[in-house]
Every structure is written in structure tokens, then in C-alpha cells.
Amino acid sequence: MTVRGFAFRGIAAVLTACELCVPCVGAVTYEAPDNIELSIGDVEIPKEGLSGDTLVEVPLYIGSNPGFTSLSIVVALEGPLRYDDDHDVDTNVLAGVNIYRCNNTDNIVSACFEAGSDTYYDDGKFGWLRVIVPADISAGRYGISFLTECDMYSLGIYTHNRKEARFGAASFSVLGGGSITVTEPQTEPPAGDQPAEKAGQPVMEAGGTAEAAAEAVVEAPAASATATSVTAAGSAVTSTSGTSATTAVTTENVTTSTERTWIRSNEDNRSRNMLVPIIAATILALGAAVAFIAKKGGKSR
């Protein structure tokens, strides 16, 4: 073998080794998403509205969606609730959904939502559960919850169509459960059981007594008819509850019966006081006249 031939074989071997290393060097590393939020809605139905077994659709929501090509969830129903046999889970925004029963039960399923050729980035409602509520169910709240795994199925998300791009429960920060609530029929009490409330009758508060309420009823009319008098700045103001009329009269124009009696008494006293000197003067005058007449008569004799 010539030197040139040896060199050619050496170069070919190096090139072959490099070709084998290219896939390893060029392998893509996918970053794990976090803080993905999943939640289930709440539905309320009246018991009287159940006519036989009733189909109820419960919404599914996603938040902080990093974008996925496939999303797998596991959801369990509580009590007598069960999934619809024809179609357990559905969607109208994704390409489709694959459904698997867990442990051969009617109330736990795994659903794998497929985005198709495009990655799905939206937040909000992305599907719903189709749940059968039996006709003989008791009133109450029945929970619906996420499971991280059941049987061979588990919670997970594919951010790309690659095996290396699948991430599990650690990427989900919220798994909010939901419920179906069956309410009791609303019945009104008979007319005779309703409390009679009349106009002007006080309502007895909690902790009060019937006697206190009766006293309030008796005292209320009397209070409304009571007149209140207030004197301010030399004027008299009279206000009567229950009326809008207010009378204000100044003290200069008001003379009460007591004041009139006092004035009349003073006038009588002054009259009597003036008569005393007049009578005294008259008596003195009469005495002087009598003495004068008597004296004069003596001289004549």
C-alpha cells in the first residue's frame, strides 16, 4: 500500500467517525415548562330538574399554557357520578381526544387531547367532561378531581412532537378540582306559618322579648303626639312630632295669664296705697272743720 492510499483511508475513517457523532452533537434539549394551571368547572342542577339519568357537561380549563401538541389528564368522579358510555370527554378547539378507562371503572378516565399539526397556545376552556347524574341521586355536592396517575396512565404534556419533549406532574402548579351540586327543591311555607307584619308594628330583633315589642307598639303613638318646647335666643319654638308645622312667637308679643294676674294685683295694691293718705287727709279736714265750728259757736253765745 502506498503512502497516498494510507492517507486516503485515514481521512475516510475520520469522516465516518464525525458522521456518527453529528446526531449526538446536534440533539435538541427541550426546556421543561412550569406553573401550568389546570382546573375543572362547577355545575349546579336542581333535583326536580332530573328526569331519569341526566347528562351534564363540566368544562375543563388551562392557564399559563406554554403551548402543547398533546396533553394527558386523569380525572376521577365522586360518588354515584359516572362517565357517559358513548363519549366520556370532548373538545371543540383541538384536533381530537383519546379516552381510556382506568382500572375498568366508570368514574376514572384518562383523556389525551391532541392539538394536531399546530401547537395549541390558548388559555381558557379546551374541553369538557360528559358526566351522567343518576335520577336517584341525593341532594349535595359531588367532587371532580385530577389524579397524577392511574393504572398505566399519568398526567403529562408534550411541548413538541418528540419523546424528549414530554413532561410530567412537576410542570403543573395548579390542579383545581370542580363539582356537580344537586340542590333541594325550593318549597314555600304555608300562608298560616308566615309572620304577619302590620304597618307600624316593630319587628322583634334577635335576643329581644315579646313584652318589649308590645311596649314599643303601645308607646309609639304616644311619642308621635308629644309636643316639644324649646326656648332659644329670646323666642319660644313649639314643634309637634308627626307634623311639618312649626310655630315661633317672640316673647315681646306674648303675655301669659300668670303675667296678667301679677299686673292686676300690683295695680290693686297701688290703689289701696293711694287711698290711705286721702282718707287721712279727709279725716283731718273734717276734724278741723268741726273744731272751727265749735269754736265759732262759743263766741256767739
Short mmCIF file of C-alpha atoms in Angstrom, two decimals:
data_model
loop_
_atom_site.label_atom_id
_atom_site.label_comp_id
_atom_site.label_asym_id
_atom_site.label_seq_id
_atom_site.Cartn_x
_atom_site.Cartn_y
_atom_site.Cartn_z
CA MET A 1 0.00 0.00 0.00
CA THR A 2 1.33 3.38 -0.96
CA VAL A 3 1.55 6.34 1.35
CA ARG A 4 -1.18 8.08 -0.65
CA GLY A 5 -3.58 5.13 -0.23
CA PHE A 6 -2.94 5.00 3.53
CA ALA A 7 -3.63 8.70 3.86
CA PHE A 8 -6.92 8.37 1.95
CA ARG A 9 -8.12 5.55 4.20
CA GLY A 10 -7.22 7.56 7.29
CA ILE A 11 -9.24 10.56 6.10
CA ALA A 12 -12.26 8.36 5.28
CA ALA A 13 -12.18 6.84 8.77
CA VAL A 14 -12.15 10.28 10.36
CA LEU A 15 -15.08 11.43 8.23
CA THR A 16 -17.06 8.32 9.13
CA ALA A 17 -16.45 8.92 12.84
CA CYS A 18 -17.60 12.52 12.53
CA GLU A 19 -20.80 11.48 10.77
CA LEU A 20 -21.60 9.14 13.67
CA CYS A 21 -21.11 11.95 16.17
CA VAL A 22 -23.28 14.51 14.39
CA PRO A 23 -26.65 13.28 15.81
CA CYS A 24 -25.25 13.40 19.33
CA VAL A 25 -23.85 16.89 18.95
CA GLY A 26 -26.99 18.18 17.21
CA ALA A 27 -29.55 16.65 19.71
CA VAL A 28 -32.22 19.19 20.86
CA THR A 29 -32.76 19.77 24.58
CA TYR A 30 -36.31 20.84 25.48
CA GLU A 31 -36.82 23.09 28.45
CA ALA A 32 -39.37 21.84 30.96
CA PRO A 33 -42.39 24.14 31.39
CA ASP A 34 -43.66 25.08 34.84
CA ASN A 35 -46.62 26.72 36.59
CA ILE A 36 -49.18 25.19 34.23
CA GLU A 37 -52.68 25.53 35.70
CA LEU A 38 -55.50 23.04 35.14
CA SER A 39 -58.96 23.41 36.62
CA ILE A 40 -62.43 21.88 36.45
CA GLY A 41 -65.63 23.92 36.46
CA ASP A 42 -68.58 23.78 38.88
CA VAL A 43 -72.09 22.92 37.76
CA GLU A 44 -75.32 23.22 39.78
CA ILE A 45 -78.57 21.47 38.89
CA PRO A 46 -81.91 21.31 40.76
CA LYS A 47 -83.03 17.87 41.82
CA GLU A 48 -86.53 18.48 40.49
CA GLY A 49 -84.96 19.04 37.07
CA LEU A 50 -83.66 15.46 36.89
CA SER A 51 -85.84 13.33 34.63
CA GLY A 52 -84.14 9.96 34.70
CA ASP A 53 -80.37 9.83 34.28
CA THR A 54 -79.19 13.29 33.18
CA LEU A 55 -76.13 14.18 31.08
CA VAL A 56 -74.14 17.13 32.44
CA GLU A 57 -71.17 18.73 30.69
CA VAL A 58 -68.44 20.02 33.03
CA PRO A 59 -65.83 22.39 31.49
CA LEU A 60 -62.04 21.92 31.60
CA TYR A 61 -59.68 24.93 31.70
CA ILE A 62 -55.97 25.56 31.23
CA GLY A 63 -53.92 28.57 32.31
CA SER A 64 -50.28 29.63 31.80
CA ASN A 65 -50.25 27.37 28.77
CA PRO A 66 -46.68 27.03 27.41
CA GLY A 67 -48.02 25.54 24.19
CA PHE A 68 -48.61 21.84 23.68
CA THR A 69 -49.09 19.29 20.96
CA SER A 70 -50.58 16.76 23.38
CA LEU A 71 -52.00 16.96 26.89
CA SER A 72 -52.86 13.94 29.03
CA ILE A 73 -55.06 14.20 32.14
CA VAL A 74 -56.62 11.74 34.58
CA VAL A 75 -59.94 12.74 36.18
CA ALA A 76 -61.97 10.96 38.88
CA LEU A 77 -65.67 11.42 39.72
CA GLU A 78 -67.05 11.16 43.24
CA GLY A 79 -69.97 9.09 44.49
CA PRO A 80 -72.64 7.86 42.08
CA LEU A 81 -71.49 10.09 39.21
CA ARG A 82 -70.25 8.22 36.14
CA TYR A 83 -68.96 8.98 32.67
CA ASP A 84 -71.15 8.74 29.61
CA ASP A 85 -70.58 5.43 27.86
CA ASP A 86 -70.81 6.92 24.36
CA HIS A 87 -68.36 9.77 24.79
CA ASP A 88 -66.63 10.41 28.11
CA VAL A 89 -64.72 13.60 27.20
CA ASP A 90 -64.99 16.04 24.28
CA THR A 91 -63.35 19.13 22.77
CA ASN A 92 -64.17 21.71 20.12
CA VAL A 93 -60.86 23.60 19.92
CA LEU A 94 -58.39 20.75 19.45
CA ALA A 95 -57.97 18.12 16.76
CA GLY A 96 -59.33 15.34 18.94
CA VAL A 97 -59.17 13.44 22.21
CA ASN A 98 -58.30 9.82 23.03
CA ILE A 99 -60.09 8.32 26.04
CA TYR A 100 -59.06 5.41 28.24
CA ARG A 101 -60.93 3.89 31.19
CA CYS A 102 -58.74 3.41 34.25
CA ASN A 103 -58.95 0.15 36.22
CA ASN A 104 -62.10 -0.77 34.30
CA THR A 105 -64.17 1.72 36.30
CA ASP A 106 -66.96 4.05 35.24
CA ASN A 107 -65.73 7.09 37.19
CA ILE A 108 -61.99 7.43 36.34
CA VAL A 109 -60.73 8.14 32.84
CA SER A 110 -57.54 9.29 31.16
CA ALA A 111 -58.02 11.71 28.28
CA CYS A 112 -55.26 12.63 25.82
CA PHE A 113 -56.02 15.88 23.96
CA GLU A 114 -54.26 16.17 20.57
CA ALA A 115 -53.51 19.58 19.01
CA GLY A 116 -52.81 18.11 15.56
CA SER A 117 -50.28 19.78 13.30
CA ASP A 118 -50.27 23.10 15.19
CA THR A 119 -49.16 23.76 18.74
CA TYR A 120 -52.02 24.95 20.96
CA TYR A 121 -51.14 28.07 23.00
CA ASP A 122 -54.52 29.43 24.17
CA ASP A 123 -55.67 29.73 27.78
CA GLY A 124 -59.22 29.02 28.84
CA LYS A 125 -61.68 26.25 28.13
CA PHE A 126 -60.23 23.47 25.98
CA GLY A 127 -62.75 20.67 26.55
CA TRP A 128 -65.38 19.21 28.84
CA LEU A 129 -66.33 16.08 30.75
CA ARG A 130 -69.58 14.31 29.89
CA VAL A 131 -70.99 13.10 33.21
CA ILE A 132 -74.16 11.12 33.96
CA VAL A 133 -76.08 12.20 37.08
CA PRO A 134 -78.40 9.34 38.14
CA ALA A 135 -82.06 10.10 38.79
CA ASP A 136 -81.98 8.69 42.35
CA ILE A 137 -79.01 10.79 43.46
CA SER A 138 -79.32 12.59 46.80
CA ALA A 139 -79.02 16.35 47.02
CA GLY A 140 -75.48 17.52 47.79
CA ARG A 141 -72.09 18.41 46.32
CA TYR A 142 -70.11 15.77 44.41
CA GLY A 143 -66.46 16.49 43.71
CA ILE A 144 -64.47 16.01 40.50
CA SER A 145 -60.67 15.92 40.82
CA PHE A 146 -57.44 15.45 38.89
CA LEU A 147 -55.18 12.47 39.59
CA THR A 148 -51.48 12.44 38.75
CA GLU A 149 -51.68 8.80 37.66
CA CYS A 150 -53.95 5.79 37.49
CA ASP A 151 -53.12 2.34 36.16
CA MET A 152 -50.68 2.89 33.27
CA TYR A 153 -51.84 6.47 32.59
CA SER A 154 -50.45 9.67 34.05
CA LEU A 155 -50.67 13.45 33.91
CA GLY A 156 -48.31 14.89 31.27
CA ILE A 157 -47.75 17.39 28.48
CA TYR A 158 -45.86 17.29 25.15
CA THR A 159 -44.48 20.70 24.20
CA HIS A 160 -43.28 19.28 20.85
CA ASN A 161 -43.92 16.11 18.89
CA ARG A 162 -40.84 14.47 20.38
CA LYS A 163 -40.43 11.85 23.03
CA GLU A 164 -37.85 14.07 24.76
CA ALA A 165 -40.45 16.88 24.95
CA ARG A 166 -42.80 15.10 27.36
CA PHE A 167 -43.03 16.47 30.92
CA GLY A 168 -44.95 15.14 33.88
CA ALA A 169 -46.75 16.35 37.01
CA ALA A 170 -43.84 18.56 38.14
CA SER A 171 -44.73 21.06 35.40
CA PHE A 172 -48.21 21.69 36.86
CA SER A 173 -48.59 24.13 39.75
CA VAL A 174 -52.40 24.07 39.98
CA LEU A 175 -54.77 21.12 39.70
CA GLY A 176 -58.07 22.70 40.70
CA GLY A 177 -60.96 20.33 41.21
CA GLY A 178 -64.59 21.03 40.36
CA SER A 179 -68.00 19.71 41.31
CA ILE A 180 -71.59 18.94 40.43
CA THR A 181 -74.05 20.17 43.04
CA VAL A 182 -77.60 18.80 43.20
CA THR A 183 -79.89 21.25 45.03
CA GLU A 184 -83.04 20.51 47.01
CA PRO A 185 -86.42 21.74 45.69
CA GLN A 186 -87.36 25.19 46.96
CA THR A 187 -90.61 24.98 48.94
CA GLU A 188 -92.52 27.96 50.34
CA PRO A 189 -94.01 27.77 53.87
CA PRO A 190 -97.83 27.66 54.20
CA ALA A 191 -99.58 31.01 54.37
CA GLY A 192 -100.52 30.43 58.02
CA ASP A 193 -96.87 29.97 59.02
CA GLN A 194 -95.73 33.30 57.64
CA PRO A 195 -95.34 36.07 60.27
CA ALA A 196 -97.90 38.85 59.97
CA GLU A 197 -96.18 42.23 59.76
CA LYS A 198 -98.51 45.20 60.05
CA ALA A 199 -97.71 48.81 59.36
CA GLY A 200 -96.27 50.46 62.43
CA GLN A 201 -95.61 47.13 64.19
CA PRO A 202 -91.93 46.81 65.17
CA VAL A 203 -90.05 43.66 64.28
CA MET A 204 -88.60 41.91 67.32
CA GLU A 205 -84.84 41.62 66.99
CA ALA A 206 -82.80 38.57 67.95
CA GLY A 207 -82.41 38.47 71.71
CA GLY A 208 -85.48 40.66 72.31
CA THR A 209 -88.68 39.70 74.07
CA ALA A 210 -92.31 39.74 73.06
CA GLU A 211 -93.10 42.07 76.00
CA ALA A 212 -90.54 44.62 74.79
CA ALA A 213 -92.04 44.55 71.32
CA ALA A 214 -95.56 45.04 72.73
CA GLU A 215 -94.37 48.00 74.81
CA ALA A 216 -92.82 49.55 71.73
CA VAL A 217 -96.16 49.23 69.91
CA VAL A 218 -98.03 50.95 72.77
CA GLU A 219 -95.51 53.72 73.27
CA ALA A 220 -95.06 54.56 69.61
CA PRO A 221 -98.36 56.50 69.10
CA ALA A 222 -97.92 58.44 72.35
CA ALA A 223 -94.44 59.51 71.35
CA SER A 224 -95.67 60.74 67.99
CA ALA A 225 -98.23 63.03 69.56
CA THR A 226 -95.96 64.58 72.21
CA ALA A 227 -95.20 68.29 71.79
CA THR A 228 -91.70 69.51 72.46
CA SER A 229 -90.99 73.10 73.52
CA VAL A 230 -87.59 74.71 73.06
CA THR A 231 -86.60 78.30 74.02
CA ALA A 232 -83.63 79.85 72.27
CA ALA A 233 -82.37 83.45 71.81
CA GLY A 234 -85.42 85.01 73.46
CA SER A 235 -88.01 83.17 71.36
CA ALA A 236 -90.37 80.27 72.05
CA VAL A 237 -90.46 77.44 69.45
CA THR A 238 -93.10 74.70 69.57
CA SER A 239 -92.66 71.58 67.45
CA THR A 240 -95.11 68.67 67.31
CA SER A 241 -93.93 65.25 66.13
CA GLY A 242 -95.62 63.94 63.03
CA THR A 243 -96.42 67.42 61.61
CA SER A 244 -94.44 69.81 59.49
CA ALA A 245 -95.91 72.98 61.03
CA THR A 246 -93.64 74.88 63.42
CA THR A 247 -94.83 77.95 65.33
CA ALA A 248 -92.36 80.61 66.52
CA VAL A 249 -93.59 83.54 68.67
CA THR A 250 -91.35 86.21 70.21
CA THR A 251 -91.70 86.97 73.94
CA GLU A 252 -92.42 90.64 73.18
CA ASN A 253 -95.85 89.74 71.76
CA VAL A 254 -96.75 87.13 74.35
CA THR A 255 -98.47 87.93 77.68
CA THR A 256 -99.41 84.87 79.67
CA SER A 257 -102.33 84.60 82.09
CA THR A 258 -99.87 84.48 85.02
CA GLU A 259 -98.30 87.78 83.95
CA ARG A 260 -101.74 89.41 83.62
CA THR A 261 -102.72 88.30 87.13
CA TRP A 262 -99.49 89.69 88.60
CA ILE A 263 -100.02 93.09 86.89
CA ARG A 264 -103.62 93.31 88.15
CA SER A 265 -102.52 92.54 91.71
CA ASN A 266 -99.92 95.30 91.62
CA GLU A 267 -102.48 97.81 90.37
CA ASP A 268 -104.85 96.92 93.25
CA ASN A 269 -102.04 97.39 95.77
CA ARG A 270 -101.16 100.80 94.34
CA SER A 271 -104.82 101.87 94.50
CA ARG A 272 -105.07 100.84 98.16
CA ASN A 273 -101.81 102.59 99.00
CA MET A 274 -103.09 105.83 97.44
CA LEU A 275 -106.40 105.75 99.37
CA VAL A 276 -104.73 105.79 102.81
CA PRO A 277 -103.35 109.35 102.62
CA ILE A 278 -106.56 110.60 101.01
CA ILE A 279 -108.71 109.19 103.79
CA ALA A 280 -106.31 110.51 106.42
CA ALA A 281 -106.38 113.99 104.88
CA THR A 282 -110.18 113.91 104.74
CA ILE A 283 -110.45 112.94 108.40
CA LEU A 284 -108.07 115.74 109.39
CA ALA A 285 -110.05 118.21 107.31
CA LEU A 286 -113.32 117.13 108.89
CA GLY A 287 -111.80 117.36 112.38
CA ALA A 288 -110.54 120.86 111.73
CA ALA A 289 -113.94 121.95 110.41
CA VAL A 290 -115.74 120.56 113.42
CA ALA A 291 -113.34 122.35 115.79
CA PHE A 292 -113.72 125.60 113.92
CA ILE A 293 -117.50 125.41 114.01
CA ALA A 294 -117.46 124.58 117.69
CA LYS A 295 -115.15 127.50 118.48
CA LYS A 296 -117.13 129.94 116.48
CA GLY A 297 -120.37 128.92 118.14
CA GLY A 298 -118.88 129.56 121.58
CA LYS A 299 -118.07 133.15 120.83
CA SER A 300 -121.64 133.85 119.64
CA ARG A 301 -123.01 132.79 122.90
#
